[in-house]
Coordinates of C-alpha atoms in Angstrom, one line a residue:
Chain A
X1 CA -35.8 -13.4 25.7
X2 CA -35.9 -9.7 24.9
X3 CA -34.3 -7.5 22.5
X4 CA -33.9 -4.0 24.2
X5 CA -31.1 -2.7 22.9
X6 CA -31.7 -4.6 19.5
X7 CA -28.9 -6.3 17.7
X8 CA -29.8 -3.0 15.0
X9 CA -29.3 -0.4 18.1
X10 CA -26.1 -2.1 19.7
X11 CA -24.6 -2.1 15.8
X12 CA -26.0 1.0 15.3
X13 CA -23.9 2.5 18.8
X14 CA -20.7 0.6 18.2
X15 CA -20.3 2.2 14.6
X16 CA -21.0 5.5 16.0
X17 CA -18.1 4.9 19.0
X18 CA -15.7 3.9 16.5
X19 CA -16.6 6.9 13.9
X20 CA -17.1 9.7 16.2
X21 CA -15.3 9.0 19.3
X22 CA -12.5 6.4 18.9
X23 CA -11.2 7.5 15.1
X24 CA -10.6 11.1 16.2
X25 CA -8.6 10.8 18.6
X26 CA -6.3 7.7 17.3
X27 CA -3.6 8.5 14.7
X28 CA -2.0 6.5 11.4
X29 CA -2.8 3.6 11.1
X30 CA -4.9 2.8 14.4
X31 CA -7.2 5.4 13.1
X32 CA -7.4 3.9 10.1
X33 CA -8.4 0.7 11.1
X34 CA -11.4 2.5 13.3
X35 CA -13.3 3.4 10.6
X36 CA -12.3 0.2 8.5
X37 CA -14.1 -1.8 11.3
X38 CA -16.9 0.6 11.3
X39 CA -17.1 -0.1 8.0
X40 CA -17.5 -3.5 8.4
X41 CA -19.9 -3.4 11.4
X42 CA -22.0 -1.1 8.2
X43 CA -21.8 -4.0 6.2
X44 CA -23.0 -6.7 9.1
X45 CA -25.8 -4.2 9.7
X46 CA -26.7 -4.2 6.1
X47 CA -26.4 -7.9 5.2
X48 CA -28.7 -8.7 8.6
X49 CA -31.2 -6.5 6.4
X50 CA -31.1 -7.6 3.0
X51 CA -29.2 -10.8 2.7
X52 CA -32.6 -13.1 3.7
X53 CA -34.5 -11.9 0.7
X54 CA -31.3 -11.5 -1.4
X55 CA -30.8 -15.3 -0.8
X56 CA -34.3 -16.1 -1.6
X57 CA -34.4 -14.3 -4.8
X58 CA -31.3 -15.9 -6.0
X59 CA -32.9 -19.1 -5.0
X60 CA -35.4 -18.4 -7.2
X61 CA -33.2 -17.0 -9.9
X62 CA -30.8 -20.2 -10.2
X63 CA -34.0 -22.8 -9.7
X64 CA -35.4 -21.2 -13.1
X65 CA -32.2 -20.9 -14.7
X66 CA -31.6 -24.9 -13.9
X67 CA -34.9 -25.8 -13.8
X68 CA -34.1 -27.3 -10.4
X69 CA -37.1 -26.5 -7.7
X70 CA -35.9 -28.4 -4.6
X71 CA -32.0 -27.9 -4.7
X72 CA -30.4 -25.5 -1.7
X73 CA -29.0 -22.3 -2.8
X74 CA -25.4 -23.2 -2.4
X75 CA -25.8 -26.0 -4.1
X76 CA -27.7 -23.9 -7.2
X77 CA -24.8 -21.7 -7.1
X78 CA -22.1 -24.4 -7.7
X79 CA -24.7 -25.9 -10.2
X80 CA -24.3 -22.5 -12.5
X81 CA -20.7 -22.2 -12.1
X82 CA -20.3 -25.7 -13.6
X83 CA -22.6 -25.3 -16.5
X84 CA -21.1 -22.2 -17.1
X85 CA -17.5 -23.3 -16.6
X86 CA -18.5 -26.5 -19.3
X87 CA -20.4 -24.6 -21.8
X88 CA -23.9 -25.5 -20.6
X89 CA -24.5 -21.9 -20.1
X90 CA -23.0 -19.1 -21.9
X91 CA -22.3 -15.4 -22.0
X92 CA -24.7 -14.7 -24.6
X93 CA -27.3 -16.3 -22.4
X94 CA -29.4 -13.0 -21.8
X95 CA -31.5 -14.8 -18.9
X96 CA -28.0 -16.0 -17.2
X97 CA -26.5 -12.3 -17.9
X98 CA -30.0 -10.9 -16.2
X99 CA -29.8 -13.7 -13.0
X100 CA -26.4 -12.7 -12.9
X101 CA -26.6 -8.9 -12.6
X102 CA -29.3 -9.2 -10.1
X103 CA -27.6 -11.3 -7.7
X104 CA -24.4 -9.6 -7.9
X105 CA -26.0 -6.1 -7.5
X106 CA -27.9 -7.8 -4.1
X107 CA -24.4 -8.2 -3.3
X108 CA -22.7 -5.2 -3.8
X109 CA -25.6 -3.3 -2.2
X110 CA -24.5 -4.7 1.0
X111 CA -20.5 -4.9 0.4
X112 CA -20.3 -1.6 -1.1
X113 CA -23.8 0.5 -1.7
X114 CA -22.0 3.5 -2.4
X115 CA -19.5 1.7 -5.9
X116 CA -19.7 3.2 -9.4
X117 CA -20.6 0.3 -11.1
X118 CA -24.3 -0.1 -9.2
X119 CA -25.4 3.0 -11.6
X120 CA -27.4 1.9 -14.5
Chain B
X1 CA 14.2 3.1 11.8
X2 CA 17.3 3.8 13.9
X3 CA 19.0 0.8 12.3
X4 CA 18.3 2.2 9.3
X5 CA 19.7 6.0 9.7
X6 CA 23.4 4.9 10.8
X7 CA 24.5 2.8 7.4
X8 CA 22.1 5.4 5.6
X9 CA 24.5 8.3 6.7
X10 CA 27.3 6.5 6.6
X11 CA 26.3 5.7 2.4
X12 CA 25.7 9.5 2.4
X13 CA 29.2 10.3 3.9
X14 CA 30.7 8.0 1.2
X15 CA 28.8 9.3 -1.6
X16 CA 28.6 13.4 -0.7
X17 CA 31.4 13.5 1.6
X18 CA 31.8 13.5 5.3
X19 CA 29.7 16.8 6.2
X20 CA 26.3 14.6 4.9
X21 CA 23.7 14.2 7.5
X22 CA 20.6 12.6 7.5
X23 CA 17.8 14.5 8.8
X24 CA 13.5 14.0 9.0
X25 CA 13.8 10.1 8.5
X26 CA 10.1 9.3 8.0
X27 CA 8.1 6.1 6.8
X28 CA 5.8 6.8 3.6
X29 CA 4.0 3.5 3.2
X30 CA 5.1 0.1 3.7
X31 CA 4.0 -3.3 2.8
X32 CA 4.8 -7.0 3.8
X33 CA 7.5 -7.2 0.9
X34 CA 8.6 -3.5 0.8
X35 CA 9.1 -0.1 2.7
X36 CA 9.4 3.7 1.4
X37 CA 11.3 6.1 3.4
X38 CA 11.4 9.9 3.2
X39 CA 14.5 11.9 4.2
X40 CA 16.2 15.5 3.9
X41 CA 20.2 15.2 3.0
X42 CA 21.9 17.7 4.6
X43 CA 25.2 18.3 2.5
X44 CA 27.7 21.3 4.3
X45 CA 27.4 24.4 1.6
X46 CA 24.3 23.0 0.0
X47 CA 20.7 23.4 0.0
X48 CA 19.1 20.5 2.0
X49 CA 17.7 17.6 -0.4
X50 CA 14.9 15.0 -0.1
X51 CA 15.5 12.1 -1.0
X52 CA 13.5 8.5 -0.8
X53 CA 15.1 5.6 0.2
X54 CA 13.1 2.0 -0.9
X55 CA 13.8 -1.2 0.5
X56 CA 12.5 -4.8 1.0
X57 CA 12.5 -5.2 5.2
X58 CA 15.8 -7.4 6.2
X59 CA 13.8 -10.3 7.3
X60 CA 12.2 -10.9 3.6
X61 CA 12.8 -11.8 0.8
X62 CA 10.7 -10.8 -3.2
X63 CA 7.4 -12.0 -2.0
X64 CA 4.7 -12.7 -5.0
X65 CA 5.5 -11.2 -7.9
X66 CA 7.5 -8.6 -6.9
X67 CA 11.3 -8.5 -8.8
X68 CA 13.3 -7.0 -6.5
X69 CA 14.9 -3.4 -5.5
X70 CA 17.6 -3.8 -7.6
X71 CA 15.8 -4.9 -10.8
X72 CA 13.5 -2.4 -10.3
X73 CA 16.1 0.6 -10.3
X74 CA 17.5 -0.7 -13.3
X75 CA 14.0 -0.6 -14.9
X76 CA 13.4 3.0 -13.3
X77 CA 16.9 4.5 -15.0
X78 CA 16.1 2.5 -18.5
X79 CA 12.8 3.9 -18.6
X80 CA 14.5 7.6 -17.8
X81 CA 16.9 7.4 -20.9
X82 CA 14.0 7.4 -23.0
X83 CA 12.3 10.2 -21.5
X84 CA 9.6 8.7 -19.3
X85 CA 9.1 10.9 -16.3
X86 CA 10.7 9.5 -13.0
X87 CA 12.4 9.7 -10.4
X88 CA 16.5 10.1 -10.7
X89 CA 18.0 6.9 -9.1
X90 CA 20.7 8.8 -6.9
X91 CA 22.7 5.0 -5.7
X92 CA 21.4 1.1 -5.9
X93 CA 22.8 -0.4 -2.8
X94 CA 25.4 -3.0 -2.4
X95 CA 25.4 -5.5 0.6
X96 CA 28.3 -3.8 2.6
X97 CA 26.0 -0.5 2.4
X98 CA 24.1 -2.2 5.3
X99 CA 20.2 -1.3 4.1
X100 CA 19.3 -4.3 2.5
X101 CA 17.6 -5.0 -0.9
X102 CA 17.4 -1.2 -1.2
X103 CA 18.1 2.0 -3.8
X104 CA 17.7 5.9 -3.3
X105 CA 16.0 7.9 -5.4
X106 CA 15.1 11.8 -5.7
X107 CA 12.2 12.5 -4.2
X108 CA 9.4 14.1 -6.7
X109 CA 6.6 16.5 -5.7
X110 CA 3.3 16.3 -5.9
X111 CA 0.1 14.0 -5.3
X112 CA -0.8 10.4 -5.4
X113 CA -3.8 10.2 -3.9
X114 CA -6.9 9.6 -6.4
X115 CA -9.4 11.4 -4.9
X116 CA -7.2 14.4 -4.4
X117 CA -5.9 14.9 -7.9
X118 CA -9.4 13.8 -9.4
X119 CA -11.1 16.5 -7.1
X120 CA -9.0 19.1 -6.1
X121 CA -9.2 22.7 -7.7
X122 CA -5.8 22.8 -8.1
X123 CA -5.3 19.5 -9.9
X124 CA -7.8 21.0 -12.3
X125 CA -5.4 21.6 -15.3
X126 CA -3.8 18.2 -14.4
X127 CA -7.0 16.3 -15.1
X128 CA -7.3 17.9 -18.3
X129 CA -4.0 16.8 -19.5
X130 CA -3.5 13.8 -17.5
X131 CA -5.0 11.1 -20.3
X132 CA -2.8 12.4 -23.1
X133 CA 0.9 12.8 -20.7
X134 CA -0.4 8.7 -19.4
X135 CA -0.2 7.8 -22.8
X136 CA 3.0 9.4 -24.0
X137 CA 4.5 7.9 -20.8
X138 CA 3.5 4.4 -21.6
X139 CA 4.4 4.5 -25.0
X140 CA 8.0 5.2 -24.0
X141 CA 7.8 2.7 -21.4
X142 CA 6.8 0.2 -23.9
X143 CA 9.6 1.3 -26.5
X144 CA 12.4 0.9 -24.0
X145 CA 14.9 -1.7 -25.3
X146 CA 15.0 -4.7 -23.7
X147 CA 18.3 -5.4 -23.9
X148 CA 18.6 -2.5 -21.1
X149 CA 16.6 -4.8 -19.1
X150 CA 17.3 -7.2 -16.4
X151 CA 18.0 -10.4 -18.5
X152 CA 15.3 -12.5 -16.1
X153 CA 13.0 -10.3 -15.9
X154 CA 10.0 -12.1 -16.1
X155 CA 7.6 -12.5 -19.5
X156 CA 4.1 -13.1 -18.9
X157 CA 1.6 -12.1 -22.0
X158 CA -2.3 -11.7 -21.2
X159 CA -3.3 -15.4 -21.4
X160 CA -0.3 -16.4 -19.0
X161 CA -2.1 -13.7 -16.4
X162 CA -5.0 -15.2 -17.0
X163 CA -4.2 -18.8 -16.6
X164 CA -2.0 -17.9 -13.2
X165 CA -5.4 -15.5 -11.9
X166 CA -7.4 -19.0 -12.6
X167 CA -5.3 -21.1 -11.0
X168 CA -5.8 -19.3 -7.9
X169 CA -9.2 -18.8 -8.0
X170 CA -9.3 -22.6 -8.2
X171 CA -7.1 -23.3 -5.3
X172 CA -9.3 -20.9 -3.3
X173 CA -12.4 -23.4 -4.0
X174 CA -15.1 -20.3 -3.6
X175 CA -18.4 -20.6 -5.8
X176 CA -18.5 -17.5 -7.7
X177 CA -20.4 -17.5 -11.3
X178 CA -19.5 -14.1 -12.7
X179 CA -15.7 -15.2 -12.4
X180 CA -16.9 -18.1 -13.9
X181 CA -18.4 -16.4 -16.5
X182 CA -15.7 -13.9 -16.9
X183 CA -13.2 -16.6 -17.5
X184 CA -15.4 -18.1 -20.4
X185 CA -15.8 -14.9 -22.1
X186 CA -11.9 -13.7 -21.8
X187 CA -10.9 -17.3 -23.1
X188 CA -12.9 -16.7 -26.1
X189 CA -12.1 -12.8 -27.0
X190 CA -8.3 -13.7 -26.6
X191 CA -6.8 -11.2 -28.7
X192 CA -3.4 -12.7 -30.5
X193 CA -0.5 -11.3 -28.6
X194 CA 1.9 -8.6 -29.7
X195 CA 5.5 -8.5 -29.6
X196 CA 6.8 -8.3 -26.0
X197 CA 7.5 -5.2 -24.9
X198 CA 8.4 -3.5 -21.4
X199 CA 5.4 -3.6 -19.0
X200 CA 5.2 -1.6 -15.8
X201 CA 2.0 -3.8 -14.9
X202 CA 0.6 -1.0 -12.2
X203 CA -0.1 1.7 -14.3
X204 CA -2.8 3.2 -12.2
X205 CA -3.8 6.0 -9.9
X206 CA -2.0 5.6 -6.8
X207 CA 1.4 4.9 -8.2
X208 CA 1.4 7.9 -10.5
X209 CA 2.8 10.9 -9.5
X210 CA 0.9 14.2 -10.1
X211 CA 1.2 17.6 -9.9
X212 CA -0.4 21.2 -10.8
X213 CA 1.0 20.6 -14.3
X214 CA 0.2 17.4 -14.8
X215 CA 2.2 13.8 -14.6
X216 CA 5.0 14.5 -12.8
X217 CA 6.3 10.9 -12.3
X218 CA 6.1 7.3 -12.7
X219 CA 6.1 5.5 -9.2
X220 CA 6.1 1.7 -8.2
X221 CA 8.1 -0.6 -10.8
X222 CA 7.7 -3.9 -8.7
X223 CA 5.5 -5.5 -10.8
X224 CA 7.5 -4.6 -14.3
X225 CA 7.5 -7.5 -16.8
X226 CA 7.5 -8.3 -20.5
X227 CA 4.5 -9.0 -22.0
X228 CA 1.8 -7.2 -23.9
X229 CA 2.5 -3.6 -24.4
X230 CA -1.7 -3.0 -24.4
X231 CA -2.1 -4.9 -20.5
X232 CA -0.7 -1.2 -19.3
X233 CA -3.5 0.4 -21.2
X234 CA -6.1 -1.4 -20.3
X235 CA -5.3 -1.7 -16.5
X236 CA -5.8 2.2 -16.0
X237 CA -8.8 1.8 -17.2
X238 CA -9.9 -0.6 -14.8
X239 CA -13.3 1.1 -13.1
X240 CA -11.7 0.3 -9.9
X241 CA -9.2 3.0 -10.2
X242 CA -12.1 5.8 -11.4
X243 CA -12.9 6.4 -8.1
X244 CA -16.7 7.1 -8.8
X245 CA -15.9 9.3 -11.9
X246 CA -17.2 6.3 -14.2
X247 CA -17.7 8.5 -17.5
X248 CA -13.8 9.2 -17.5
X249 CA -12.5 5.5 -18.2
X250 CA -8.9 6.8 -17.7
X251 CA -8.4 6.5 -14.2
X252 CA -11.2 8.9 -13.7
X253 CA -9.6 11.9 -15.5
X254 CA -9.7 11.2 -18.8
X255 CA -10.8 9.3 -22.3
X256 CA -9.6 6.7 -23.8
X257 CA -8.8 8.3 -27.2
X258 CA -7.0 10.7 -25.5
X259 CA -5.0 8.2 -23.7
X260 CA -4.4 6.7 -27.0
X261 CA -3.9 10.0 -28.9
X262 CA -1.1 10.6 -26.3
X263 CA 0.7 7.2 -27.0
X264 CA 0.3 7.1 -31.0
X265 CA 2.0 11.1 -30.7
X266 CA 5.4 9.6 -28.5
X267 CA 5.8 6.8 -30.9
X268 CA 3.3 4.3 -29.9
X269 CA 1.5 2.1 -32.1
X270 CA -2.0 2.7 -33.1
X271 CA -4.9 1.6 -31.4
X272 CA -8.0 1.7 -31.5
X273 CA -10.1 1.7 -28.0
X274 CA -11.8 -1.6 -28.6
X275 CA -8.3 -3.3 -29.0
X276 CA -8.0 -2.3 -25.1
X277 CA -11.0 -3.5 -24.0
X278 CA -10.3 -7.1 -23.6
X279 CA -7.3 -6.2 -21.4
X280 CA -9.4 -3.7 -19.4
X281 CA -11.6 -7.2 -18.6
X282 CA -8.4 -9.2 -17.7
X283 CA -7.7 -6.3 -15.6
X284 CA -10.7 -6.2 -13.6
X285 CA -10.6 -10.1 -13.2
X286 CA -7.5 -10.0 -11.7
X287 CA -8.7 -7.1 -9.7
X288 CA -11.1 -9.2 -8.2
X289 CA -8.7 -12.5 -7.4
X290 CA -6.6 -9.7 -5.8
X291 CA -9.2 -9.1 -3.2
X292 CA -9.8 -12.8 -2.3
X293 CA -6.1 -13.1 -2.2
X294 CA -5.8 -10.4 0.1
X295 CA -8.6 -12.0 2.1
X296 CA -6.7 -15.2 2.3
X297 CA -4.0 -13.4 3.9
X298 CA -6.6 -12.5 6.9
X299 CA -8.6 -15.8 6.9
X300 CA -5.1 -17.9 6.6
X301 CA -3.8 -15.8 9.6
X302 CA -0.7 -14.3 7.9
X303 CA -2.7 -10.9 8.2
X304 CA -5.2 -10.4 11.1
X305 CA -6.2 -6.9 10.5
X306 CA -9.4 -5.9 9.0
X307 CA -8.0 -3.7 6.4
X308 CA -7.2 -7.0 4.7
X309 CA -10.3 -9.4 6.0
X310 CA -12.9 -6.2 4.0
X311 CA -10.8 -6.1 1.1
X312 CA -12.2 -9.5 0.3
X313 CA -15.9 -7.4 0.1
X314 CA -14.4 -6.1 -3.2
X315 CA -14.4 -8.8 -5.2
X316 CA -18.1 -8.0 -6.0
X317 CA -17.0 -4.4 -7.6
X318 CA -14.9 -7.0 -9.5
X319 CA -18.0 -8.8 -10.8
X320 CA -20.2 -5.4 -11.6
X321 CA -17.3 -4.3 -13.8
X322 CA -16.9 -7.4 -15.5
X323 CA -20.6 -7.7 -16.7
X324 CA -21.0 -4.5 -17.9
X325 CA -18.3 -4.9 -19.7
X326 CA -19.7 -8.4 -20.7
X327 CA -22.6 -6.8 -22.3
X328 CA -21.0 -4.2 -23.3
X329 CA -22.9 -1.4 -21.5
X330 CA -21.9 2.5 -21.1
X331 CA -19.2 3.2 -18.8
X332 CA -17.6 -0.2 -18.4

């Protein structure tokens, strides 16, 4: 095995094709899609970064919230959406409100870094 | 488009007289369900004209919630008698006119594009007025008779919305908490519903037109319905639309007291800004099951591009908005 160029590198070229070579010189709608899928080769690049201790953290996040230690993430996740969906957890839970926030700022950081509602 | 511009200047001939020409026939946006196209009438004797024709493509029919051409130009000319700026319906076409589902309009100057008018120096004076001229608009909108309206023109109050947003979300089986949560909080802050009224239901940036002066016109009627005059004023202040301006809750431009200032002034009722929140919320939840529609589209095939597979990555501005304004915080 060897990683030269690196997954990061050949990500890192592609967007920079799309951005600086192909979108210039396309027109309407063709261009538009360049930098759309450069776009989303940004995201891939940034979820490859973040999303294994993003996943951990909301792991650990929905265990406390459940109290459930050994349960997979996914199956946290639809855990909290059914206790929340039959009253088990609520809005004015400020430690569900705080899990909350956290994850979905994780998410947004790599979906879209740049939105409004990240500020404070 | 050369289908289009041979019963299109034939209509012309018809209505103008035989010297009309068509001239510049261009495409301005176009979706699955309907097309905008620009053109300059050339009438012998007179100075040229541009005009926009609108149409649903010949091989579909009203898709979603859309209620037609012809509905909509009768909403477009109602809302006109009472003063709301739009543009002048110039002929709603009739099957032997050849173009469809379809009306021409005048066309109206200026800017759609957010980040233009929330940026530009010379939108400057625009963005001061913009808030207040919103609100006097929907306040006229809202106060337009409905017996001027299409008699099935569809009703749907905030809770309908919201049951018809859930319903989706369910079908799509996806595991998302903050919708979850969303939905809890909405059920239980229902506000009662107020007398129907006409709603445009995509009172935003994008489909407003702007221009050095200010609101120049009203654009995009598809989605008008009956329902809860306040769903209009909370869905321009969806954070979505602010464009990164987050302190202006008005579409980026503006306050929401102005907004309200502006509406209470052309006749409107009274409110007060936390009467809008709760539709603001509905707003951004919808928002959200937008994006996961639109991703459906891509993941179901029915859309391959990748405009429509990253829309789907909004969602989670969706879920941001809704917990601030869940708790409350600054800026929601």
């Amino acid at each position: 095995m060897h990683e030269a160029p690196s997954s990061e590198e050949l990500l890192g070229s592609v967007i920079g094709f799309l951005n600086q070579v192909a979108a210039p010189q396309l027109s309407g709608q063709a261009a538009f899609h360049a930098r759309v899928a450069a776009n989303a080769l940004a995201l891939i690049e940034r979820e490859m970064a973040h999303k294994p201790a993003a996943d951990a953290r909301a792991q650990a996040l929905y265990a406390a919230l459940l109290a459930d230690l050994t349960s997979p993430l996914e199956a946290l996740n639809q855990q909290i959406c059914a206790q929340i969906r039959d009253g088990c957890l609520s809005y004015k839970d400020p430690a569900l409100l705080a899990a909350l926030r956290e994850v979905t700022l994780a998410q947004l950081a790599i979906d879209q870094p740049t939105y409004s509602g990240l500020l404070p | 488009m050369t289908a289009l511009v041979a019963p299109l200047t034939r209509l012309m001939q018809i209505r103008f007289g035989p010297s009309a020409e068509v001239h510049a026939m261009t495409r301005l946006s176009g979706g699955a369900s309907q097309e905008t196209w620009g053109f300059n009438l050339h009438v012998s004797g007179q100075s040229p004209r541009a005009l926009i024709l609108r149409r649903a493509p010949f091989e579909s029919s009203a898709k979603g919630e859309a209620i037609g051409l012809v509905k909509e130009a009768q909403i477009i000319a109602a809302a006109a008698q009472i003063g709301t700026p739009v543009p002048e319906i110039i002929h709603v076409c009739l099957p032997e006119d050849g173009l469809g589902d379809a009306f021409i309009m005048a066309h109206v100057a200026g800017q759609t594009i957010a980040r233009k008018i929330l940026r530009d120096e010379e939108f400057s004076l625009a963005r001061r007025r913009l808030a207040f001229q919103c609100g006097e608009s929907l306040a006229k909108i809202h106060q337009v008779g409905l017996f001027h309206l299409p008699q099935d023109l569809p009703v749907s109050h905030g809770l309908d919305q919201l049951d018809r947003y859930e319903a989706i979300f369910r079908g799509f089986d996806m595991h998302r908490p903050v919708f979850e949560l969303a939905l809890a909080w909405l059920r239980e802050h229902a506000p009662a519903p107020l007398p129907t009224t006409l709603v445009h239901g995509d009172f935003r940036n994008g489909n407003l037109m702007v221009n050095a002066k200010g609101l120049a016109a009203v654009l995009d009627w598809e989605l008008a319905h009956q329902g809860d005059p306040r769903e209009d004023l909370g869905w321009i202040c969806v954070n979505s639309w602010r464009f990164g301006i987050r302190d202006k809750r008005v579409g980026g431009f503006g306050s929401l007291e102005e907004l309200l200032a502006g509406y209470q002034t052309a006749g409107g009722q009274p409110f007060e800004p936390s009467d809008i929140t709760w539709f603001q919320a509905l707003g951004s939840f919808k928002w959200g099951i937008m994006c996961l529609i639109m991703y459906q589209a891509f993941a179901t095939k029915a859309d391959p591009s990748i405009e429509r597979a990253m829309i789907g990555r909004r969602a989670s501005e969706a879920e941001i908005d809704l917990l601030n304004l869940i708790e409350g915080r600054p800026h929601a």
